[in-house]
Amino acid sequence: MKMVTFCRFALLFLVAPMMAVGAEPVYLTVKAVKSEPTRCVALSTLNVLSHADRWHERKGDTWDGENDWEVFFTLTADKTNSPPRLAMTCPGVKVSRVIVGRTDVKFTASGDRVEFDAVADRSNGMLINNSLPDPIGSGLPVGLYHNWRMRANPDAQGRVRGCGPYNGRPYPDLEARAVSNYLLAAREALRHMGGMGPRDTRLFDGNIVLLSFEVACGRAHNDFPPHVHIMLYVPGYTPGSQVTHFYMDERGRIVSNSFTELGVKDSRRAGNYGPGDVCRMFDLKGNLGLECVITPEGGILLRKKLGADEYLLIGDEQAGAAEKVCVIQRGRKLATCSSSDDAERGVITATVELTEECKPARTITQTLRYDPFTGRVLEQAKP
């Protein structure tokens, strides 16, 4: 099974800066949103009406395609950032919106052809994400990708079509739901732990970052198999930021961790960690930030160091991780975390049930509303 060890495009909306590594092509994602779910009756086309000597269509799986709601293309240029004028033809389809990156642009329509001026928004417009703030205010934000099943273009049997290594596999619905729940539980555990949040005084130089994964694999980014990221970003991002990839079995239990030190050649700590192996994340000065250990039962144990308080993230015994993930300390349940993300409607709901002295104490529910086609927040999450 192929395991991806670095989510190159998965980090765009988080706080740590990304350093440029060499000269990269200029990409533009261009997308037509249909007025209703349907399919083009013939192959859609994209024409470059200006700067045609600079801009060229990048074709291939995850670079262009169609699903029930969208037709998308990718353009590339070597150096210029001067956006071209474009025309898209979507045979048999009425276009309601045209989006470049994540920016709506004005267009003129004539039948199933639309013309418009592109803008310099280089965002990967097929990967829709948001950051869910901590409702209490002292904890970490959670970076969430909105895995709209429709974008995986499933066939009648529910198998993914396209999307890189997901092609031909069942859509990972259970894993996608479990990942969000693990991340919410990690946020709760790290707040209880203290000294980890953005407002805390930390004993290491960097930031802990919580991030989900995406199925759509826009621009050939293969975030596969489904996994949880609990990471330590150092100043400057690379070299030295450390990325865990906690992979699951078909029941949402954590079974392995593929660990990477970004930009560190011949890292002695990079590799696969199994149950019982201690994965340590350090800053550039050698200060220990966090330890992660997979338990035999399929959970993740978090602690500052050996001997410090330990917090276990584990799926609910009856419902499983796709429904609920619990935070356990010394045999006591501190919180139960659950979530739902209706990417078609653009609504994510996160619920944390807090427990004190083994009794329910407080339930906090957040609801965030967003544009399903751009990720733009329409209503910020509030407890």
PDB file of N, CA and C in Angstrom, residues 110-142:
ATOM      1  N   SER A 110     -23.105  32.776 -23.490  1.00  0.00           N
ATOM      2  CA  SER A 110     -23.809  32.633 -24.758  1.00  0.00           C
ATOM      3  C   SER A 110     -24.051  31.145 -24.965  1.00  0.00           C
ATOM      4  N   GLY A 111     -25.278  30.714 -24.674  1.00  0.00           N
ATOM      5  CA  GLY A 111     -25.569  29.286 -24.703  1.00  0.00           C
ATOM      6  C   GLY A 111     -24.782  28.576 -23.621  1.00  0.00           C
ATOM      7  N   ASP A 112     -24.027  27.560 -24.008  1.00  0.00           N
ATOM      8  CA  ASP A 112     -23.235  26.822 -23.023  1.00  0.00           C
ATOM      9  C   ASP A 112     -21.768  27.269 -23.005  1.00  0.00           C
ATOM     10  N   ARG A 113     -21.498  28.456 -23.557  1.00  0.00           N
ATOM     11  CA  ARG A 113     -20.145  29.027 -23.567  1.00  0.00           C
ATOM     12  C   ARG A 113     -20.108  30.250 -22.658  1.00  0.00           C
ATOM     13  N   VAL A 114     -19.069  30.346 -21.844  1.00  0.00           N
ATOM     14  CA  VAL A 114     -18.888  31.514 -20.977  1.00  0.00           C
ATOM     15  C   VAL A 114     -17.502  32.101 -21.227  1.00  0.00           C
ATOM     16  N   GLU A 115     -17.427  33.438 -21.198  1.00  0.00           N
ATOM     17  CA  GLU A 115     -16.151  34.139 -21.326  1.00  0.00           C
ATOM     18  C   GLU A 115     -15.919  34.974 -20.078  1.00  0.00           C
ATOM     19  N   PHE A 116     -14.646  35.103 -19.688  1.00  0.00           N
ATOM     20  CA  PHE A 116     -14.340  35.825 -18.455  1.00  0.00           C
ATOM     21  C   PHE A 116     -12.851  36.144 -18.401  1.00  0.00           C
ATOM     22  N   ASP A 117     -12.514  37.101 -17.552  1.00  0.00           N
ATOM     23  CA  ASP A 117     -11.124  37.440 -17.275  1.00  0.00           C
ATOM     24  C   ASP A 117     -10.703  36.731 -15.993  1.00  0.00           C
ATOM     25  N   ALA A 118      -9.631  35.969 -16.074  1.00  0.00           N
ATOM     26  CA  ALA A 118      -9.120  35.297 -14.884  1.00  0.00           C
ATOM     27  C   ALA A 118      -8.498  36.319 -13.936  1.00  0.00           C
ATOM     28  N   VAL A 119      -8.334  35.925 -12.693  1.00  0.00           N
ATOM     29  CA  VAL A 119      -7.675  36.755 -11.684  1.00  0.00           C
ATOM     30  C   VAL A 119      -6.499  35.973 -11.112  1.00  0.00           C
ATOM     31  N   ALA A 120      -5.617  36.692 -10.436  1.00  0.00           N
ATOM     32  CA  ALA A 120      -4.377  36.080  -9.944  1.00  0.00           C
ATOM     33  C   ALA A 120      -4.589  35.385  -8.607  1.00  0.00           C
ATOM     34  N   ASP A 121      -5.540  34.461  -8.573  1.00  0.00           N
ATOM     35  CA  ASP A 121      -5.781  33.648  -7.380  1.00  0.00           C
ATOM     36  C   ASP A 121      -5.243  32.249  -7.670  1.00  0.00           C
ATOM     37  N   ARG A 122      -4.114  31.914  -7.066  1.00  0.00           N
ATOM     38  CA  ARG A 122      -3.461  30.639  -7.356  1.00  0.00           C
ATOM     39  C   ARG A 122      -3.970  29.494  -6.481  1.00  0.00           C
ATOM     40  N   SER A 123      -4.975  29.743  -5.669  1.00  0.00           N
ATOM     41  CA  SER A 123      -5.480  28.704  -4.768  1.00  0.00           C
ATOM     42  C   SER A 123      -5.880  27.458  -5.550  1.00  0.00           C
ATOM     43  N   ASN A 124      -5.670  26.316  -4.938  1.00  0.00           N
ATOM     44  CA  ASN A 124      -6.116  25.054  -5.525  1.00  0.00           C
ATOM     45  C   ASN A 124      -7.621  24.954  -5.306  1.00  0.00           C
ATOM     46  N   GLY A 125      -8.379  25.394  -6.275  1.00  0.00           N
ATOM     47  CA  GLY A 125      -9.813  25.556  -6.109  1.00  0.00           C
ATOM     48  C   GLY A 125     -10.613  24.281  -5.959  1.00  0.00           C
ATOM     49  N   MET A 126      -9.989  23.114  -6.108  1.00  0.00           N
ATOM     50  CA  MET A 126     -10.705  21.854  -5.919  1.00  0.00           C
ATOM     51  C   MET A 126     -10.511  21.282  -4.520  1.00  0.00           C
ATOM     52  N   LEU A 127      -9.685  21.912  -3.712  1.00  0.00           N
ATOM     53  CA  LEU A 127      -9.485  21.494  -2.326  1.00  0.00           C
ATOM     54  C   LEU A 127     -10.099  22.553  -1.424  1.00  0.00           C
ATOM     55  N   ILE A 128     -11.187  22.211  -0.781  1.00  0.00           N
ATOM     56  CA  ILE A 128     -11.949  23.177   0.008  1.00  0.00           C
ATOM     57  C   ILE A 128     -11.714  22.892   1.484  1.00  0.00           C
ATOM     58  N   ASN A 129     -11.246  23.902   2.209  1.00  0.00           N
ATOM     59  CA  ASN A 129     -10.908  23.690   3.610  1.00  0.00           C
ATOM     60  C   ASN A 129     -11.240  24.912   4.449  1.00  0.00           C
ATOM     61  N   ASN A 130     -11.290  24.692   5.744  1.00  0.00           N
ATOM     62  CA  ASN A 130     -11.505  25.760   6.717  1.00  0.00           C
ATOM     63  C   ASN A 130     -10.770  25.437   7.999  1.00  0.00           C
ATOM     64  N   SER A 131     -10.600  26.441   8.818  1.00  0.00           N
ATOM     65  CA  SER A 131     -10.029  26.263  10.143  1.00  0.00           C
ATOM     66  C   SER A 131     -11.136  26.460  11.167  1.00  0.00           C
ATOM     67  N   LEU A 132     -11.365  25.438  11.990  1.00  0.00           N
ATOM     68  CA  LEU A 132     -12.407  25.495  13.009  1.00  0.00           C
ATOM     69  C   LEU A 132     -11.784  26.016  14.299  1.00  0.00           C
ATOM     70  N   PRO A 133     -12.198  27.202  14.768  1.00  0.00           N
ATOM     71  CA  PRO A 133     -11.577  27.764  15.972  1.00  0.00           C
ATOM     72  C   PRO A 133     -11.981  27.002  17.218  1.00  0.00           C
ATOM     73  N   ASP A 134     -11.183  27.173  18.262  1.00  0.00           N
ATOM     74  CA  ASP A 134     -11.509  26.547  19.536  1.00  0.00           C
ATOM     75  C   ASP A 134     -12.630  27.334  20.201  1.00  0.00           C
ATOM     76  N   PRO A 135     -13.732  26.691  20.584  1.00  0.00           N
ATOM     77  CA  PRO A 135     -14.874  27.432  21.138  1.00  0.00           C
ATOM     78  C   PRO A 135     -14.602  28.026  22.511  1.00  0.00           C
ATOM     79  N   ILE A 136     -13.673  27.446  23.249  1.00  0.00           N
ATOM     80  CA  ILE A 136     -13.353  27.969  24.576  1.00  0.00           C
ATOM     81  C   ILE A 136     -12.348  29.109  24.480  1.00  0.00           C
ATOM     82  N   GLY A 137     -11.529  29.093  23.422  1.00  0.00           N
ATOM     83  CA  GLY A 137     -10.658  30.223  23.165  1.00  0.00           C
ATOM     84  C   GLY A 137      -9.195  30.002  23.461  1.00  0.00           C
ATOM     85  N   SER A 138      -8.858  28.995  24.235  1.00  0.00           N
ATOM     86  CA  SER A 138      -7.466  28.794  24.626  1.00  0.00           C
ATOM     87  C   SER A 138      -6.795  27.641  23.895  1.00  0.00           C
ATOM     88  N   GLY A 139      -7.561  26.920  23.105  1.00  0.00           N
ATOM     89  CA  GLY A 139      -7.030  25.730  22.447  1.00  0.00           C
ATOM     90  C   GLY A 139      -6.645  25.976  21.006  1.00  0.00           C
ATOM     91  N   LEU A 140      -6.245  24.904  20.350  1.00  0.00           N
ATOM     92  CA  LEU A 140      -5.762  24.975  18.978  1.00  0.00           C
ATOM     93  C   LEU A 140      -6.911  24.986  17.981  1.00  0.00           C
ATOM     94  N   PRO A 141      -6.744  25.681  16.855  1.00  0.00           N
ATOM     95  CA  PRO A 141      -7.703  25.525  15.760  1.00  0.00           C
ATOM     96  C   PRO A 141      -7.517  24.167  15.099  1.00  0.00           C
ATOM     97  N   VAL A 142      -8.559  23.695  14.438  1.00  0.00           N
ATOM     98  CA  VAL A 142      -8.503  22.414  13.733  1.00  0.00           C
ATOM     99  C   VAL A 142      -8.665  22.684  12.244  1.00  0.00           C
TER     100      VAL A 142
END
